[in-house]
Coordinates of C-alpha atoms in Angstrom, one line a residue:
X7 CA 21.3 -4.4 7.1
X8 CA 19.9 -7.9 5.7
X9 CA 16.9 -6.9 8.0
X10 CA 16.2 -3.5 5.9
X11 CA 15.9 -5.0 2.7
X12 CA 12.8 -6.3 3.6
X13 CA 11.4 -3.2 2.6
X14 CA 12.8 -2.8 -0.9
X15 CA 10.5 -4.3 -3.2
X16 CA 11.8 -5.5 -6.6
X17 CA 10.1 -5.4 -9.7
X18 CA 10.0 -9.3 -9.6
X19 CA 8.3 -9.4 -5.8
X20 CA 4.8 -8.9 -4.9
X21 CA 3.3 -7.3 -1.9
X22 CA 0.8 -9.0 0.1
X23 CA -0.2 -6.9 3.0
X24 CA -3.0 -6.4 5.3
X25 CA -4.4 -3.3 7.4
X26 CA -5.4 -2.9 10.6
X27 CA -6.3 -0.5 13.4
X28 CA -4.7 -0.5 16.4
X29 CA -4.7 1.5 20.3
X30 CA -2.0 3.8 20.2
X31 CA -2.2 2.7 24.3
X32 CA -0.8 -0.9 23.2
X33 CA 2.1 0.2 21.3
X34 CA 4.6 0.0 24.7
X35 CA 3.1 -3.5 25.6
X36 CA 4.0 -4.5 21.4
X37 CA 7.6 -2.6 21.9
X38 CA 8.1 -4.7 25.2
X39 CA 6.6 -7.9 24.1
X40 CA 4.4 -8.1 27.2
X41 CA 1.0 -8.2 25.3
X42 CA -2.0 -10.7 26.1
X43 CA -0.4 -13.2 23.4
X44 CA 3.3 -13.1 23.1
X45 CA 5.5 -12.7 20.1
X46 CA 7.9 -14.9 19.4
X47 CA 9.9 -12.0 18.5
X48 CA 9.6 -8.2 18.6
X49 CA 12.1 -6.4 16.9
X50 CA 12.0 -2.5 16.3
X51 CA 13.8 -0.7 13.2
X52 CA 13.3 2.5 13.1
X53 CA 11.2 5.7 12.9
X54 CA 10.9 8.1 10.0
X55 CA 8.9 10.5 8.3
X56 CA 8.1 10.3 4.5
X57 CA 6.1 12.8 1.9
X58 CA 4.1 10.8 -0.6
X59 CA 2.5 13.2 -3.4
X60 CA 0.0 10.7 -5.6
X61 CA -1.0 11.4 -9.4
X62 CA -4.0 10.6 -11.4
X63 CA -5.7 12.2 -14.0
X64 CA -8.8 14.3 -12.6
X65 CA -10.1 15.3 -15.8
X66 CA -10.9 11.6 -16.7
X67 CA -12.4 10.4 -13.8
X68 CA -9.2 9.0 -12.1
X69 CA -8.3 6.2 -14.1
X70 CA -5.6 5.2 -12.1
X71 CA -6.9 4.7 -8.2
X72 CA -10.4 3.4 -9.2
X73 CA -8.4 0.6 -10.6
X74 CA -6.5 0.2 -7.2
X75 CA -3.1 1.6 -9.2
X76 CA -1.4 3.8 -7.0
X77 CA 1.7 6.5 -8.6
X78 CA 3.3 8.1 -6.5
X79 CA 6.2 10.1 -5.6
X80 CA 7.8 9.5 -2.1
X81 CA 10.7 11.7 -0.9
X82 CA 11.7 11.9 -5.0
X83 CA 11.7 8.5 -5.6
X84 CA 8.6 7.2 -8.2
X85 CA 6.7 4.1 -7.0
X86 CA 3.6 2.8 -9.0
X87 CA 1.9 -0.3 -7.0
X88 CA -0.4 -2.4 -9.7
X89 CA -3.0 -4.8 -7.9
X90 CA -2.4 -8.4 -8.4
X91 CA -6.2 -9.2 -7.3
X92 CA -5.2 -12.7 -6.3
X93 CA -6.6 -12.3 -2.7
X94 CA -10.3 -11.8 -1.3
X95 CA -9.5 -10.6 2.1
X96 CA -6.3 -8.4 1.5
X97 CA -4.1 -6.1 -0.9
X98 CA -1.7 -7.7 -3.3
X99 CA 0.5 -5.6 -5.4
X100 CA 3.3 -5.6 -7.9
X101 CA 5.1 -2.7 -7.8
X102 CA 7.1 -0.8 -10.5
X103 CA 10.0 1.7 -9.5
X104 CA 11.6 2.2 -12.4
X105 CA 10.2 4.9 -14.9
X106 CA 10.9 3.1 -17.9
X107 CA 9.0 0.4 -16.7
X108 CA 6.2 2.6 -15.2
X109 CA 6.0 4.4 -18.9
X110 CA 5.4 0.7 -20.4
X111 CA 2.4 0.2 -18.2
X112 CA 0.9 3.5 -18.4
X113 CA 1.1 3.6 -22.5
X114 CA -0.6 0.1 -22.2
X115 CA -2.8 1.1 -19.1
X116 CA -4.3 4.5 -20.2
X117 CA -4.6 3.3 -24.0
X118 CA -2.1 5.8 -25.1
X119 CA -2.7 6.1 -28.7
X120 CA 0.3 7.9 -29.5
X121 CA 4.1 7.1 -30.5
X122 CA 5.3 4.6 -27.2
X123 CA 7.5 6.2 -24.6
X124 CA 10.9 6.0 -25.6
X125 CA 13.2 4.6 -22.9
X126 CA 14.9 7.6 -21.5
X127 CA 15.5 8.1 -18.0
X128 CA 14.3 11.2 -16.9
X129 CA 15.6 13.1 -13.0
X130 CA 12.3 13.8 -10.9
X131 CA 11.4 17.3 -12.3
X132 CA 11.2 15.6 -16.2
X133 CA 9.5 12.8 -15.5
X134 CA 6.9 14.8 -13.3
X135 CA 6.5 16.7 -16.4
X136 CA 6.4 13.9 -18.6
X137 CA 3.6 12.7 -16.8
X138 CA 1.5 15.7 -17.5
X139 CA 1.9 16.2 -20.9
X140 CA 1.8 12.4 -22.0
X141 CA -0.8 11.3 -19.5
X142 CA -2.4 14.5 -18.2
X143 CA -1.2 13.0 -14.7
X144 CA -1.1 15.9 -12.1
X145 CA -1.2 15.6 -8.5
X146 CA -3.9 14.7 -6.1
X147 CA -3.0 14.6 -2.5
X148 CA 0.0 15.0 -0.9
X149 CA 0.4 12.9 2.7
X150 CA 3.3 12.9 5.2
X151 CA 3.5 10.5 7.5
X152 CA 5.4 9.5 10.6
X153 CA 6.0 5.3 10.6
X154 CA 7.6 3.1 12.9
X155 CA 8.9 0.2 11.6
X156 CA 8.4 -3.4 13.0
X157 CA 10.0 -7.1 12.3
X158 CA 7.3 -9.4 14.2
X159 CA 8.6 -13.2 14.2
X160 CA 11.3 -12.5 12.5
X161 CA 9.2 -12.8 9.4
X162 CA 6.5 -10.3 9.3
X163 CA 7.0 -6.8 8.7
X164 CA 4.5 -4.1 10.2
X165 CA 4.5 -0.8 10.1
X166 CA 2.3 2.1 12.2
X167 CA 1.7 5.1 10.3
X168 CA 0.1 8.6 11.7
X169 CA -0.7 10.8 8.4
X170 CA -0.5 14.5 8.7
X171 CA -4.3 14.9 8.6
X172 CA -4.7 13.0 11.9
X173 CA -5.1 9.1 10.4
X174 CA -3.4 6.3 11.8
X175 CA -3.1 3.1 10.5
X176 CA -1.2 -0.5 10.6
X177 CA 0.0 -2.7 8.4
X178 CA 1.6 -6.3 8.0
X179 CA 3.5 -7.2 5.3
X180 CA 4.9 -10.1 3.6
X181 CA 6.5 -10.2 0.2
X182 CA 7.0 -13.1 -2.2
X183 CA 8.7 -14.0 -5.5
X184 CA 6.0 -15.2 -7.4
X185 CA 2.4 -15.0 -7.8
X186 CA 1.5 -18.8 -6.9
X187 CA 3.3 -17.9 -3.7
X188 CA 0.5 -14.9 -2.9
X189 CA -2.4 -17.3 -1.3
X190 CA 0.0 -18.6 1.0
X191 CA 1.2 -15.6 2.2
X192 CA -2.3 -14.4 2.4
X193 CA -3.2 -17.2 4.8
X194 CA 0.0 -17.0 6.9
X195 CA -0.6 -13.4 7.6
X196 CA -4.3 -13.9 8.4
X197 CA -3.2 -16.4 11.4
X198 CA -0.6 -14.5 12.4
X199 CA -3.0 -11.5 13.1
X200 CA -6.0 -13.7 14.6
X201 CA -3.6 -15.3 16.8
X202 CA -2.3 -12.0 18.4
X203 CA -5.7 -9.9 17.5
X204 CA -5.6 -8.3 21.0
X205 CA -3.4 -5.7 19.3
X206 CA -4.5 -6.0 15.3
X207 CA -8.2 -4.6 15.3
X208 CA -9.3 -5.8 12.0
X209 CA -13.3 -5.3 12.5
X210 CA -15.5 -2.5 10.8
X211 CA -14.2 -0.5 8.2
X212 CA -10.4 -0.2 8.0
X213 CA -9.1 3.0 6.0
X214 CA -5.6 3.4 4.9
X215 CA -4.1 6.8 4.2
X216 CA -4.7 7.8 1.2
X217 CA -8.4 6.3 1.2
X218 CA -9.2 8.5 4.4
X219 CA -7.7 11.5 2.9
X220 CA -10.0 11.4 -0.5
X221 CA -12.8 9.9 1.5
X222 CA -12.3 13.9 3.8
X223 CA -11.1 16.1 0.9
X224 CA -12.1 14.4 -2.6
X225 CA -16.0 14.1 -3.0
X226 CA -15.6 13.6 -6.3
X227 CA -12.4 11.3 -6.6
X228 CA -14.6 9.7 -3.8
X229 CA -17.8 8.9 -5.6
X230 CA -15.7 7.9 -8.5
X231 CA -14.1 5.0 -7.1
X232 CA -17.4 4.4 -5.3
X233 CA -18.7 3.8 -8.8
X234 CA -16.0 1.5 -10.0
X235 CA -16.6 -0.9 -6.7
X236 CA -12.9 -0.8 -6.1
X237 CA -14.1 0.6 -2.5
X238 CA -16.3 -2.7 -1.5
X239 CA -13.3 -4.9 -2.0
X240 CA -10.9 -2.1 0.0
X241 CA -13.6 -1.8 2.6
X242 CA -15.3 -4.8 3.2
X243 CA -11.9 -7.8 2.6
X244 CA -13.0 -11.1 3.6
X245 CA -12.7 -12.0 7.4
X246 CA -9.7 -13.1 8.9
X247 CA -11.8 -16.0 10.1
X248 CA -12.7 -16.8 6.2
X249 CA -9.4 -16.9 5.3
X250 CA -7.9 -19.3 7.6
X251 CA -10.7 -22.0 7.1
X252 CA -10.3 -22.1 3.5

């Protein structure tokens, strides 16, 4: 059990994570630790399957995800990841999954001119429709995915995802307290994956989920976050290499 909480993120952590493609072919020699560079550990935790439905506002140019801010919905629960920008080379969030708190950043966020969100907790149906009519926030995508679960080292968290829609994608993971803690973990992860790079395939243009599915189905969510050059940071992080000689 201690070993699952590594995936709950509180609203006083931060997410520092890195993606990477990998050969579905290498996945037995991860699971059986017999890869070119060994692991120190390999431990597996489990397999499921989530449904993530994202929200933005489509009449206003998506305000949200060309400012890297991700709401969403997964399996009822509401998540909103806010970018922490502390890195060049990977993704560092805070995320928010309480919708009281979520209200606060939105009113602030989206310049909501009117009377502040009062704090009232609403089931998943009412705050869906809270969303709308405060925010004009309506669904844009709806993913599910199958992930396996990963604790490498007994420190770093990884997880391989395969979206409906045919993507696949890793990801490692380390979460901090604080904020002057977000560097570190930033070069810690980029070592980890250049040591054992015979399975992480950082090189070219790495696309998470959500990014290949608006990059497929959304030419115009697409060209809007082209615009906003949230893409050149999401698609072209600093090397691994730069990272570690800093």
């Amino acid at each position: 059990m201690k070993q699952l909480k590594l995936y709950n993120t509180q609203q006083n952590h931060f997410e520092v994570e890195r993606k990477f493609k990998f050969d579905g072919s290498k996945v037995i020699l991860l699971e059986k630790n017999n890869g070119k560079k060994l692991f120190d550990n390999v431990t597996f935790i489990s397999e499921k399957s989530f449904t993530d439905v994202y929200y933005d506002n489509h009449s206003e140019n998506y305000p949200l995800t060309t400012n890297d801010i991700w709401l969403r919905n997964r399996d009822n629960k509401w998540e909103c990841k806010t970018p922490v920008n502390l890195t060049a080379s990977m993704d560092s969030y805070h995320e928010l999954d309480d919708t009281n708190v979520i209200k606060e950043f939105l009113d602030k966020k989206l310049d909501v001119n009117k009377r502040r969100s009062e704090n009232i907790h609403y089931n998943n149906e009412e705050f869906k429709d809270f969303l709308f009519k405060k925010y004009n926030l309506t669904p844009i995508c709806t993913i599910t995915t199958q992930r396996r679960n990963y604790l490498l080292n007994n420190k770093f968290t990884m997880v391989l995802d395969t979206a409906d829609f045919g993507h696949s994608v890793g990801e490692i993971e380390l979460i901090v307290e604080s904020q002057n803690k977000v560097q570190d973990a930033e070069k810690r992860i980029a070592f980890f994956m250049k040591e054992h790079d015979w399975f992480f395939e950082t090189d070219g243009i790495v696309m998470g989920k959500l990014l290949a599915y608006i990059s497929r189905f959304n030419k115009k969510q697409w060209e809007c976050m082209n615009n906003s050059n949230m893409l050149k940071k999401k698609l072209f992080p600093e090397t691994l290499d730069n990272v570690v000689t800093k």
